[in-house]
Amino acid sequence: MPGSVQRAGALAGYPLRLPAMPLHDPWIVADRAAGLYHLYTTNLPAMTGDSRLGIMAYTSPDLAHWARPRVVFTLPEDSWANDGAWAPEVHRWKGRWYLFATFYNDAAPLPAHDGRHPVRRATLLASAESLDGPFALENDGAPLADPARMTLDGTLYRAPDGRPWLVYAHEWVQVGDGTIEAVPLDDTLRRAGDAITLFRASDAPWVKRPARADEVANFVTDGPELFRTRTGALLMLWSSYDAQGYVQALAQSASGKLEGPWRQLEPLVRADSGHGMLFERFDGQLMMVLHRPFHNARGKLYEMRDEGDRLRVLREATWLDGETHPTHP
């Protein structure tokens, strides 16, 4: 009984469970020193009481019980962007924490092409000394990728030689067949070269195809994250749509290098699930978090296995995420 009382007291500051936590594009950092998991997502005023455009973070000691979220970054009002705050990622680089997040402005058009009307959309960079923020804009708020490209969901990749790269999705809204691209960065995480195309959404055989021959083909790329396996294979989590909805996909570099060529493996999770990322639980278990369904999304947690040449879902952590209809029992 005393132990139960002590645990209840320790968790009093963590009243939320995942079913009560609206979120999209989750990103989790496991802070072993503090004994806390930080889950970053778009700021929701209903959860924080703060109406500003930005990023909020939930924290948890055990992935089951979560504190109410706090805003860790707000976009300055004089920014070129006025909406978004999508797909936040937080990475350690050169002694600081760096936040990558996507913003846009529908009133700032890019040149129309082939009947398409893209607008400014890009990943911005901010940094802080602590995982709790506050994060401050870097690079004067300039996009990390070419601002003429309509891009989103930028992620940091460290090559074996230590060089940083930004890997991101080039929007189908601009190009029709969305791509995953990469651009080299310098040590200050500024763009330092031209973009290369890694693959197209249509390369995946399961991606939803037009129902009619005369229907315009729009193929989505979304949410890339790179993972180096225990055998040195290079994998990428990314998302798109099949005929039933959102899909958590997996690709493998045949060369083990960022440049590829990339081959598409069997998706990890379907059932309107996606934009996943990997992290290590405090006990060493490899985990994946994603959101499901796409609308009114909640976080879903999976125990994973690194099989050397690919990843495998072991089971959905229903005791943590409260899912009553798991995709992988």
mmCIF file of C-alpha atoms in Angstrom:
data_model
loop_
_atom_site.group_PDB
_atom_site.id
_atom_site.type_symbol
_atom_site.label_atom_id
_atom_site.label_comp_id
_atom_site.label_asym_id
_atom_site.label_seq_id
_atom_site.Cartn_x
_atom_site.Cartn_y
_atom_site.Cartn_z
ATOM 1 C CA MET A 1 0.000 0.000 0.000
ATOM 2 C CA PRO A 2 2.681 2.612 0.843
ATOM 3 C CA GLY A 3 4.389 1.937 -2.485
ATOM 4 C CA SER A 4 1.113 2.429 -4.358
ATOM 5 C CA VAL A 5 0.467 5.670 -2.526
ATOM 6 C CA GLN A 6 3.950 6.943 -3.317
ATOM 7 C CA ARG A 7 3.562 6.068 -7.007
ATOM 8 C CA ALA A 8 0.162 7.761 -7.159
ATOM 9 C CA GLY A 9 1.693 10.849 -5.629
ATOM 10 C CA ALA A 10 4.578 10.829 -8.084
ATOM 11 C CA LEU A 11 2.130 10.628 -11.012
ATOM 12 C CA ALA A 12 -0.203 13.338 -9.744
ATOM 13 C CA GLY A 13 1.427 15.822 -12.120
ATOM 14 C CA TYR A 14 0.802 13.535 -15.091
ATOM 15 C CA PRO A 15 -3.005 13.275 -15.359
ATOM 16 C CA LEU A 16 -3.350 12.599 -19.082
ATOM 17 C CA ARG A 17 -3.448 9.327 -21.017
ATOM 18 C CA LEU A 18 -2.876 9.139 -24.772
ATOM 19 C CA PRO A 19 -6.594 8.820 -25.689
ATOM 20 C CA ALA A 20 -7.126 12.270 -24.132
ATOM 21 C CA MET A 21 -4.184 13.853 -25.982
ATOM 22 C CA PRO A 22 -4.982 15.211 -29.465
ATOM 23 C CA LEU A 23 -1.837 15.314 -31.589
ATOM 24 C CA HIS A 24 -0.472 15.068 -35.112
ATOM 25 C CA ASP A 25 3.019 14.218 -36.339
ATOM 26 C CA PRO A 26 4.348 13.123 -32.919
ATOM 27 C CA TRP A 27 8.050 13.322 -32.114
ATOM 28 C CA ILE A 28 9.410 11.810 -28.882
ATOM 29 C CA VAL A 29 12.782 12.509 -27.257
ATOM 30 C CA ALA A 30 13.749 10.202 -24.390
ATOM 31 C CA ASP A 31 15.682 12.256 -21.828
ATOM 32 C CA ARG A 32 17.417 9.635 -19.697
ATOM 33 C CA ALA A 33 19.075 12.177 -17.435
ATOM 34 C CA ALA A 34 15.743 13.682 -16.409
ATOM 35 C CA GLY A 35 13.808 10.418 -16.636
ATOM 36 C CA LEU A 36 11.233 12.013 -18.934
ATOM 37 C CA TYR A 37 9.881 11.494 -22.433
ATOM 38 C CA HIS A 38 9.094 14.699 -24.345
ATOM 39 C CA LEU A 39 6.395 14.443 -27.040
ATOM 40 C CA TYR A 40 6.316 17.417 -29.439
ATOM 41 C CA THR A 41 3.356 18.343 -31.629
ATOM 42 C CA THR A 42 1.440 21.345 -32.983
ATOM 43 C CA ASN A 43 0.224 23.753 -30.319
ATOM 44 C CA LEU A 44 -3.502 23.322 -29.636
ATOM 45 C CA PRO A 45 -5.001 26.257 -27.718
ATOM 46 C CA ALA A 46 -7.636 23.967 -26.189
ATOM 47 C CA MET A 47 -4.821 22.044 -24.503
ATOM 48 C CA THR A 48 -2.417 24.862 -23.553
ATOM 49 C CA GLY A 49 -4.655 27.924 -23.252
ATOM 50 C CA ASP A 50 -2.196 29.727 -25.566
ATOM 51 C CA SER A 51 -3.609 30.799 -28.940
ATOM 52 C CA ARG A 52 -0.246 31.567 -30.563
ATOM 53 C CA LEU A 53 1.019 29.592 -33.547
ATOM 54 C CA GLY A 54 3.713 27.216 -32.391
ATOM 55 C CA ILE A 55 4.773 23.910 -30.890
ATOM 56 C CA MET A 56 3.755 22.314 -27.602
ATOM 57 C CA ALA A 57 5.244 19.400 -25.670
ATOM 58 C CA TYR A 58 3.740 16.760 -23.406
ATOM 59 C CA THR A 59 6.069 15.052 -20.889
ATOM 60 C CA SER A 60 5.858 11.620 -19.262
ATOM 61 C CA PRO A 61 7.972 9.459 -16.952
ATOM 62 C CA ASP A 62 6.618 6.169 -18.355
ATOM 63 C CA LEU A 63 4.829 6.742 -21.723
ATOM 64 C CA ALA A 64 1.509 6.017 -19.993
ATOM 65 C CA HIS A 65 0.955 9.106 -17.842
ATOM 66 C CA TRP A 66 1.473 12.565 -19.322
ATOM 67 C CA ALA A 67 1.588 16.137 -18.060
ATOM 68 C CA ARG A 68 -0.583 18.778 -19.663
ATOM 69 C CA PRO A 69 1.364 20.291 -22.579
ATOM 70 C CA ARG A 70 3.370 23.489 -22.487
ATOM 71 C CA VAL A 71 4.213 25.745 -25.417
ATOM 72 C CA VAL A 72 7.932 25.487 -26.233
ATOM 73 C CA PHE A 73 8.034 27.589 -29.425
ATOM 74 C CA THR A 74 5.930 30.351 -30.946
ATOM 75 C CA LEU A 75 6.390 31.783 -34.415
ATOM 76 C CA PRO A 76 7.119 35.531 -34.354
ATOM 77 C CA GLU A 77 4.267 37.635 -35.709
ATOM 78 C CA ASP A 78 6.548 39.297 -38.272
ATOM 79 C CA SER A 79 7.413 35.950 -39.912
ATOM 80 C CA TRP A 80 6.651 35.353 -43.601
ATOM 81 C CA ALA A 81 4.505 32.385 -42.477
ATOM 82 C CA ASN A 82 1.158 32.578 -40.737
ATOM 83 C CA ASP A 83 0.021 28.954 -40.361
ATOM 84 C CA GLY A 84 1.268 25.407 -39.955
ATOM 85 C CA ALA A 85 3.513 24.403 -37.039
ATOM 86 C CA TRP A 86 3.526 20.875 -38.424
ATOM 87 C CA ALA A 87 5.852 17.925 -37.928
ATOM 88 C CA PRO A 88 8.092 19.212 -35.130
ATOM 89 C CA GLU A 89 11.344 17.336 -34.613
ATOM 90 C CA VAL A 90 13.943 18.034 -31.920
ATOM 91 C CA HIS A 91 17.564 16.950 -32.455
ATOM 92 C CA ARG A 92 20.803 17.411 -30.508
ATOM 93 C CA TRP A 93 23.485 19.196 -32.537
ATOM 94 C CA LYS A 94 26.721 20.882 -31.410
ATOM 95 C CA GLY A 95 25.643 21.150 -27.781
ATOM 96 C CA ARG A 96 22.151 22.597 -28.399
ATOM 97 C CA TRP A 97 18.673 21.300 -29.119
ATOM 98 C CA TYR A 98 17.333 22.152 -32.573
ATOM 99 C CA LEU A 99 13.669 22.237 -33.497
ATOM 100 C CA PHE A 100 12.623 21.610 -37.102
ATOM 101 C CA ALA A 101 8.978 22.470 -37.904
ATOM 102 C CA THR A 102 6.943 23.242 -41.018
ATOM 103 C CA PHE A 103 5.061 26.504 -41.584
ATOM 104 C CA TYR A 104 3.284 28.047 -44.561
ATOM 105 C CA ASN A 105 1.368 31.024 -45.927
ATOM 106 C CA ASP A 106 -1.535 30.459 -48.335
ATOM 107 C CA ALA A 107 -1.441 34.150 -49.295
ATOM 108 C CA ALA A 108 2.159 33.885 -50.551
ATOM 109 C CA PRO A 109 1.935 32.061 -53.898
ATOM 110 C CA LEU A 110 4.789 30.397 -55.728
ATOM 111 C CA PRO A 111 4.776 30.389 -59.550
ATOM 112 C CA ALA A 112 1.919 28.322 -60.997
ATOM 113 C CA HIS A 113 2.867 25.403 -63.231
ATOM 114 C CA ASP A 114 0.743 22.882 -65.190
ATOM 115 C CA GLY A 115 -2.405 24.155 -63.540
ATOM 116 C CA ARG A 116 -0.959 23.807 -60.045
ATOM 117 C CA HIS A 117 -0.917 26.700 -57.606
ATOM 118 C CA PRO A 118 1.668 26.114 -54.867
ATOM 119 C CA VAL A 119 2.200 28.461 -51.949
ATOM 120 C CA ARG A 120 5.155 29.094 -49.642
ATOM 121 C CA ARG A 121 5.625 26.125 -47.309
ATOM 122 C CA ALA A 122 8.882 25.147 -45.671
ATOM 123 C CA THR A 123 10.678 23.750 -42.643
ATOM 124 C CA LEU A 124 12.146 26.375 -40.317
ATOM 125 C CA LEU A 125 14.821 25.959 -37.655
ATOM 126 C CA ALA A 126 14.876 27.080 -34.015
ATOM 127 C CA SER A 127 17.171 26.213 -31.119
ATOM 128 C CA ALA A 128 17.268 26.127 -27.321
ATOM 129 C CA GLU A 129 19.539 25.056 -24.496
ATOM 130 C CA SER A 130 16.860 22.801 -23.022
ATOM 131 C CA LEU A 131 14.286 20.335 -24.317
ATOM 132 C CA ASP A 132 11.721 22.497 -22.533
ATOM 133 C CA GLY A 133 12.619 25.510 -24.675
ATOM 134 C CA PRO A 134 11.880 28.237 -25.253
ATOM 135 C CA PHE A 135 13.160 27.711 -28.808
ATOM 136 C CA ALA A 136 14.246 30.780 -30.793
ATOM 137 C CA LEU A 137 14.320 31.046 -34.582
ATOM 138 C CA GLU A 138 17.595 30.492 -36.405
ATOM 139 C CA ASN A 139 18.653 31.789 -39.841
ATOM 140 C CA ASP A 140 16.378 34.848 -39.461
ATOM 141 C CA GLY A 141 13.426 32.533 -40.011
ATOM 142 C CA ALA A 142 14.492 31.610 -43.552
ATOM 143 C CA PRO A 143 13.455 28.214 -44.988
ATOM 144 C CA LEU A 144 16.082 25.496 -44.747
ATOM 145 C CA ALA A 145 15.342 24.162 -48.243
ATOM 146 C CA ASP A 146 15.075 26.213 -51.432
ATOM 147 C CA PRO A 147 12.175 28.641 -50.788
ATOM 148 C CA ALA A 148 11.026 28.187 -54.399
ATOM 149 C CA ARG A 149 10.160 24.591 -53.472
ATOM 150 C CA MET A 150 6.941 23.830 -51.589
ATOM 151 C CA THR A 151 8.328 21.508 -48.921
ATOM 152 C CA LEU A 152 7.444 20.055 -45.544
ATOM 153 C CA ASP A 153 8.427 17.616 -42.791
ATOM 154 C CA GLY A 154 12.158 18.285 -42.724
ATOM 155 C CA THR A 155 14.266 15.862 -40.686
ATOM 156 C CA LEU A 156 17.946 15.925 -39.725
ATOM 157 C CA TYR A 157 20.169 13.111 -41.017
ATOM 158 C CA ARG A 158 23.786 12.674 -39.949
ATOM 159 C CA ALA A 159 25.874 10.957 -42.620
ATOM 160 C CA PRO A 160 28.633 8.502 -41.566
ATOM 161 C CA ASP A 161 31.199 11.253 -42.238
ATOM 162 C CA GLY A 162 29.389 13.497 -39.745
ATOM 163 C CA ARG A 163 27.908 15.838 -42.328
ATOM 164 C CA PRO A 164 24.336 16.976 -41.628
ATOM 165 C CA TRP A 165 21.594 16.749 -44.248
ATOM 166 C CA LEU A 166 18.023 17.975 -44.352
ATOM 167 C CA VAL A 167 15.681 15.304 -45.728
ATOM 168 C CA TYR A 168 12.172 16.505 -46.568
ATOM 169 C CA ALA A 169 9.059 15.944 -48.655
ATOM 170 C CA HIS A 170 8.549 17.991 -51.833
ATOM 171 C CA GLU A 171 4.818 18.647 -51.958
ATOM 172 C CA TRP A 172 2.565 16.946 -54.501
ATOM 173 C CA VAL A 173 0.686 20.278 -54.591
ATOM 174 C CA GLN A 174 3.623 21.656 -56.580
ATOM 175 C CA VAL A 175 4.903 18.594 -58.455
ATOM 176 C CA GLY A 176 2.015 16.107 -58.616
ATOM 177 C CA ASP A 177 4.147 13.071 -57.866
ATOM 178 C CA GLY A 178 5.573 14.009 -54.477
ATOM 179 C CA THR A 179 9.221 13.281 -53.793
ATOM 180 C CA ILE A 180 11.553 12.749 -50.869
ATOM 181 C CA GLU A 181 14.593 14.985 -51.317
ATOM 182 C CA ALA A 182 17.769 15.798 -49.400
ATOM 183 C CA VAL A 183 19.948 18.887 -49.228
ATOM 184 C CA PRO A 184 23.377 19.144 -47.549
ATOM 185 C CA LEU A 185 23.785 21.495 -44.584
ATOM 186 C CA ASP A 186 26.833 23.123 -43.035
ATOM 187 C CA ASP A 187 27.820 22.954 -39.373
ATOM 188 C CA THR A 188 25.413 25.803 -38.566
ATOM 189 C CA LEU A 189 22.585 23.818 -40.200
ATOM 190 C CA ARG A 190 22.271 26.206 -43.129
ATOM 191 C CA ARG A 191 21.779 24.996 -46.690
ATOM 192 C CA ALA A 192 25.150 24.198 -48.286
ATOM 193 C CA GLY A 193 24.357 22.709 -51.688
ATOM 194 C CA ASP A 194 21.739 21.595 -54.177
ATOM 195 C CA ALA A 195 18.928 19.170 -53.457
ATOM 196 C CA ILE A 196 18.961 15.586 -54.669
ATOM 197 C CA THR A 197 15.855 13.450 -55.240
ATOM 198 C CA LEU A 198 15.847 10.174 -53.297
ATOM 199 C CA PHE A 199 12.578 8.684 -54.601
ATOM 200 C CA ARG A 200 9.052 9.490 -55.758
ATOM 201 C CA ALA A 201 5.811 8.516 -54.067
ATOM 202 C CA SER A 202 4.760 6.558 -57.158
ATOM 203 C CA ASP A 203 7.789 4.270 -56.673
ATOM 204 C CA ALA A 204 5.791 2.500 -53.945
ATOM 205 C CA PRO A 205 3.594 -0.182 -55.542
ATOM 206 C CA TRP A 206 0.928 0.142 -52.828
ATOM 207 C CA VAL A 207 0.380 3.920 -53.295
ATOM 208 C CA LYS A 208 -3.173 4.774 -54.367
ATOM 209 C CA ARG A 209 -3.466 5.083 -58.167
ATOM 210 C CA PRO A 210 -5.981 7.092 -60.217
ATOM 211 C CA ALA A 211 -9.326 5.337 -60.650
ATOM 212 C CA ARG A 212 -9.653 6.555 -64.239
ATOM 213 C CA ALA A 213 -7.185 6.990 -67.052
ATOM 214 C CA ASP A 214 -8.055 10.691 -67.325
ATOM 215 C CA GLU A 215 -7.780 11.372 -63.584
ATOM 216 C CA VAL A 216 -4.883 13.555 -62.455
ATOM 217 C CA ALA A 217 -2.347 11.574 -60.438
ATOM 218 C CA ASN A 218 -1.475 13.187 -57.119
ATOM 219 C CA PHE A 219 0.904 11.107 -55.019
ATOM 220 C CA VAL A 220 1.751 12.201 -51.467
ATOM 221 C CA THR A 221 5.113 12.024 -49.694
ATOM 222 C CA ASP A 222 5.136 12.756 -45.992
ATOM 223 C CA GLY A 223 7.072 12.382 -42.742
ATOM 224 C CA PRO A 224 10.553 11.026 -43.612
ATOM 225 C CA GLU A 225 12.883 9.820 -40.840
ATOM 226 C CA LEU A 226 16.194 7.958 -41.310
ATOM 227 C CA PHE A 227 17.312 4.983 -39.201
ATOM 228 C CA ARG A 228 20.603 3.080 -39.243
ATOM 229 C CA THR A 229 20.094 -0.564 -38.247
ATOM 230 C CA ARG A 230 22.342 -2.760 -36.092
ATOM 231 C CA THR A 231 23.958 -4.145 -39.264
ATOM 232 C CA GLY A 232 24.514 -0.735 -40.856
ATOM 233 C CA ALA A 233 21.567 -0.802 -43.279
ATOM 234 C CA LEU A 234 19.954 2.590 -43.913
ATOM 235 C CA LEU A 235 16.152 2.667 -43.665
ATOM 236 C CA MET A 236 13.614 5.446 -44.016
ATOM 237 C CA LEU A 237 10.194 5.755 -42.430
ATOM 238 C CA TRP A 238 7.792 7.791 -44.580
ATOM 239 C CA SER A 239 4.052 8.009 -45.236
ATOM 240 C CA SER A 240 1.579 8.230 -48.082
ATOM 241 C CA TYR A 241 -1.883 6.867 -48.969
ATOM 242 C CA ASP A 242 -3.165 3.553 -50.223
ATOM 243 C CA ALA A 243 -6.763 2.880 -51.251
ATOM 244 C CA GLN A 244 -7.876 2.641 -47.590
ATOM 245 C CA GLY A 245 -6.097 5.651 -46.102
ATOM 246 C CA TYR A 246 -2.847 6.798 -44.545
ATOM 247 C CA VAL A 247 0.067 4.326 -44.450
ATOM 248 C CA GLN A 248 3.228 4.047 -42.371
ATOM 249 C CA ALA A 249 5.770 2.999 -44.986
ATOM 250 C CA LEU A 250 9.363 1.787 -44.949
ATOM 251 C CA ALA A 251 12.124 2.088 -47.568
ATOM 252 C CA GLN A 252 15.675 0.746 -47.703
ATOM 253 C CA SER A 253 18.773 2.207 -49.358
ATOM 254 C CA ALA A 254 20.317 -0.532 -51.508
ATOM 255 C CA SER A 255 23.748 1.090 -51.169
ATOM 256 C CA GLY A 256 23.477 1.970 -47.485
ATOM 257 C CA LYS A 257 23.986 5.606 -48.493
ATOM 258 C CA LEU A 258 21.555 8.499 -48.461
ATOM 259 C CA GLU A 259 21.755 8.765 -52.243
ATOM 260 C CA GLY A 260 20.252 5.275 -52.572
ATOM 261 C CA PRO A 261 18.927 3.810 -54.777
ATOM 262 C CA TRP A 262 15.921 3.350 -52.512
ATOM 263 C CA ARG A 263 13.616 0.351 -52.667
ATOM 264 C CA GLN A 264 10.179 0.233 -51.102
ATOM 265 C CA LEU A 265 9.511 -2.456 -48.497
ATOM 266 C CA GLU A 266 6.178 -3.725 -47.210
ATOM 267 C CA PRO A 267 4.453 -1.008 -45.116
ATOM 268 C CA LEU A 268 4.763 -1.284 -41.351
ATOM 269 C CA VAL A 269 1.217 -0.144 -40.455
ATOM 270 C CA ARG A 270 -1.832 0.660 -42.572
ATOM 271 C CA ALA A 271 -5.325 1.354 -41.120
ATOM 272 C CA ASP A 272 -5.112 5.158 -41.619
ATOM 273 C CA SER A 273 -1.872 5.343 -39.593
ATOM 274 C CA GLY A 274 1.317 7.252 -40.281
ATOM 275 C CA HIS A 275 3.952 9.942 -39.773
ATOM 276 C CA GLY A 276 5.848 7.683 -37.415
ATOM 277 C CA MET A 277 9.243 8.016 -35.765
ATOM 278 C CA LEU A 278 11.542 5.750 -33.774
ATOM 279 C CA PHE A 279 13.009 6.171 -30.317
ATOM 280 C CA GLU A 280 14.489 3.969 -27.600
ATOM 281 C CA ARG A 281 12.556 3.374 -24.405
ATOM 282 C CA PHE A 282 14.479 3.775 -21.145
ATOM 283 C CA ASP A 283 14.761 -0.026 -20.876
ATOM 284 C CA GLY A 284 16.380 -0.210 -24.331
ATOM 285 C CA GLN A 285 13.304 -1.391 -26.255
ATOM 286 C CA LEU A 286 13.027 0.154 -29.733
ATOM 287 C CA MET A 287 9.686 1.962 -30.092
ATOM 288 C CA MET A 288 7.695 3.670 -32.825
ATOM 289 C CA VAL A 289 5.111 6.389 -32.291
ATOM 290 C CA LEU A 290 2.665 7.468 -35.013
ATOM 291 C CA HIS A 291 -0.768 9.054 -35.232
ATOM 292 C CA ARG A 292 -4.103 7.443 -36.074
ATOM 293 C CA PRO A 293 -6.575 8.204 -37.542
ATOM 294 C CA PHE A 294 -5.499 11.068 -39.777
ATOM 295 C CA HIS A 295 -8.394 13.245 -38.579
ATOM 296 C CA ASN A 296 -8.870 13.725 -34.834
ATOM 297 C CA ALA A 297 -5.596 11.860 -34.406
ATOM 298 C CA ARG A 298 -4.140 10.290 -31.281
ATOM 299 C CA GLY A 299 -0.702 8.868 -30.571
ATOM 300 C CA LYS A 300 -0.137 5.123 -31.011
ATOM 301 C CA LEU A 301 2.912 3.288 -29.663
ATOM 302 C CA TYR A 302 4.524 0.124 -31.037
ATOM 303 C CA GLU A 303 7.298 -2.127 -29.814
ATOM 304 C CA MET A 304 9.675 -2.698 -32.731
ATOM 305 C CA ARG A 305 12.484 -5.060 -33.672
ATOM 306 C CA ASP A 306 15.594 -4.128 -35.628
ATOM 307 C CA GLU A 307 16.100 -7.116 -37.948
ATOM 308 C CA GLY A 308 19.234 -5.780 -39.576
ATOM 309 C CA ASP A 309 17.865 -5.224 -43.062
ATOM 310 C CA ARG A 310 14.413 -3.967 -42.043
ATOM 311 C CA LEU A 311 12.163 -3.162 -39.090
ATOM 312 C CA ARG A 312 9.350 -5.315 -37.771
ATOM 313 C CA VAL A 313 6.370 -4.410 -35.591
ATOM 314 C CA LEU A 314 6.269 -6.724 -32.566
ATOM 315 C CA ARG A 315 3.019 -5.468 -31.066
ATOM 316 C CA GLU A 316 1.059 -2.334 -30.401
ATOM 317 C CA ALA A 317 1.549 -1.058 -26.864
ATOM 318 C CA THR A 318 -2.170 -0.981 -26.067
ATOM 319 C CA TRP A 319 -1.469 -0.798 -22.323
ATOM 320 C CA LEU A 320 0.078 2.607 -23.061
ATOM 321 C CA ASP A 321 -1.994 4.052 -25.909
ATOM 322 C CA GLY A 322 -5.426 2.713 -24.906
ATOM 323 C CA GLU A 323 -6.162 1.304 -28.369
ATOM 324 C CA THR A 324 -9.098 -1.146 -28.346
ATOM 325 C CA HIS A 325 -8.589 -2.274 -31.961
ATOM 326 C CA PRO A 326 -4.812 -2.637 -32.374
ATOM 327 C CA THR A 327 -3.300 -3.100 -35.818
ATOM 328 C CA HIS A 328 -0.766 -5.589 -34.423
ATOM 329 C CA PRO A 329 -2.069 -7.536 -31.369
#
